[in-house]
Short mmCIF file of C-alpha atoms in Angstrom, two decimals:
data_model
loop_
_atom_site.label_atom_id
_atom_site.label_comp_id
_atom_site.label_asym_id
_atom_site.label_seq_id
_atom_site.Cartn_x
_atom_site.Cartn_y
_atom_site.Cartn_z
CA UNK A 1 119.01 95.70 105.48
CA UNK A 2 120.53 93.81 102.58
CA UNK A 3 123.94 95.28 103.43
CA UNK A 4 123.58 94.07 107.02
CA UNK A 5 122.69 90.55 105.95
CA UNK A 6 125.56 90.37 103.33
CA UNK A 7 127.85 91.46 106.05
CA UNK A 8 127.36 88.00 107.62
CA UNK A 9 128.61 86.47 104.18
CA UNK A 10 131.81 88.61 104.22
CA UNK A 11 132.52 87.84 108.03
CA UNK A 12 132.06 84.13 107.39
CA UNK A 13 134.24 84.38 104.21
CA UNK A 14 137.07 86.15 106.35
CA UNK A 15 136.62 83.95 109.51
CA UNK A 16 136.66 80.57 107.62
CA UNK A 17 139.94 81.46 106.14
CA UNK A 18 141.58 82.00 109.57
CA UNK A 19 143.05 78.71 110.81
CA UNK A 20 141.68 77.39 113.98
CA UNK A 21 138.37 79.39 113.57
CA UNK A 22 136.05 77.96 116.06
CA UNK A 23 132.57 77.05 114.71
CA UNK A 24 131.10 78.38 117.98
CA UNK A 25 131.90 82.05 116.86
CA UNK A 26 129.83 81.64 113.57
CA UNK A 27 126.83 79.92 115.43
CA UNK A 28 126.85 82.69 118.13
CA UNK A 29 127.02 85.41 115.41
CA UNK A 30 124.21 84.00 113.64
CA UNK A 31 122.13 84.08 116.83
CA UNK A 32 123.11 87.56 117.74
CA UNK A 33 122.36 88.63 114.19
CA UNK A 34 118.92 87.15 114.37
CA UNK A 35 118.21 89.00 117.67
CA UNK A 36 119.54 92.32 116.09
CA UNK A 37 117.22 91.88 112.97
CA UNK A 38 114.10 90.90 115.02
CA UNK A 39 114.74 94.08 117.36
CA UNK A 40 115.26 96.33 114.12
CA UNK A 41 111.74 94.94 112.79
CA UNK A 42 113.13 92.87 109.94
CA UNK A 43 111.59 89.40 110.93
CA UNK A 44 112.56 87.82 107.39
CA UNK A 45 116.14 88.44 107.80
CA UNK A 46 115.96 87.34 111.52
CA UNK A 47 114.18 84.15 110.34
CA UNK A 48 116.90 83.41 107.71
CA UNK A 49 119.64 83.87 110.34
CA UNK A 50 117.84 81.46 112.85
CA UNK A 51 117.28 78.85 110.27
CA UNK A 52 120.56 79.07 109.14
CA UNK A 53 122.05 78.32 112.54
CA UNK A 54 119.53 75.49 113.11
CA UNK A 55 120.43 73.94 109.75
CA UNK A 56 124.16 74.54 109.82
CA UNK A 57 124.91 73.29 113.34
CA UNK A 58 123.12 70.02 113.91
CA UNK A 59 125.77 68.61 116.28
CA UNK A 60 125.04 67.93 119.85
CA UNK A 61 127.26 70.86 121.32
CA UNK A 62 125.00 73.54 119.53
CA UNK A 63 121.64 72.28 121.13
CA UNK A 64 121.39 75.19 123.45
CA UNK A 65 121.97 77.57 120.59
CA UNK A 66 119.52 75.82 118.27
CA UNK A 67 116.96 75.76 121.03
CA UNK A 68 117.26 79.50 121.46
CA UNK A 69 116.83 79.91 117.70
CA UNK A 70 113.78 77.84 117.77
CA UNK A 71 112.25 79.88 120.74
CA UNK A 72 113.12 83.26 118.86
CA UNK A 73 111.41 81.93 115.61
CA UNK A 74 108.31 81.32 117.55
CA UNK A 75 108.31 85.12 118.64
CA UNK A 76 108.29 86.11 114.96
CA UNK A 77 104.92 86.87 112.91
CA UNK A 78 104.30 84.28 110.31
CA UNK A 79 106.06 84.78 107.03
CA UNK A 80 104.09 86.63 104.35
CA UNK A 81 102.52 84.61 101.49
CA UNK A 82 104.70 83.90 98.51
CA UNK A 83 103.78 86.27 95.77
CA UNK A 84 101.91 84.95 92.91
CA UNK A 85 100.07 82.17 95.07
CA UNK A 86 96.78 82.26 96.62
CA UNK A 87 95.57 80.51 99.68
CA UNK A 88 93.60 77.56 98.87
CA UNK A 89 89.92 78.31 98.80
CA UNK A 90 87.71 76.15 101.29
CA UNK A 91 85.74 73.64 99.31
CA UNK A 92 82.27 74.75 98.48
CA UNK A 93 79.60 73.51 100.69
CA UNK A 94 76.56 72.00 99.02
CA UNK A 95 73.52 74.41 99.10
CA UNK A 96 70.50 72.91 100.82
CA UNK A 97 67.16 73.72 99.19
CA UNK A 98 64.01 73.29 101.10
CA UNK A 99 60.71 73.04 99.50
CA UNK A 100 58.28 75.71 100.09
CA UNK A 101 56.30 75.19 103.28
CA UNK A 102 52.82 74.06 102.67
CA UNK A 103 50.02 75.93 104.40
#
């Protein structure tokens, strides 16, 4: 999977060096890449692709692609917890002590 993800970096480097490279090609490639990794069962890489599209293309002309990326992000399982961190425990509740019942 790491090789597939790094393929985007190589593609972008080559495509960006071509004069007249349309940004729409990159946005579409990120969307397709996210879809492919989602299908392959790699939600973390898919999530990274969708987030990159959303952050890299804020212009109005990419609104439909950003919305598609947002929709796809909602279909992914939640990200795993960061290693070395623990969820915050719920605050302790006070223990109620009742006096013994009198007979």
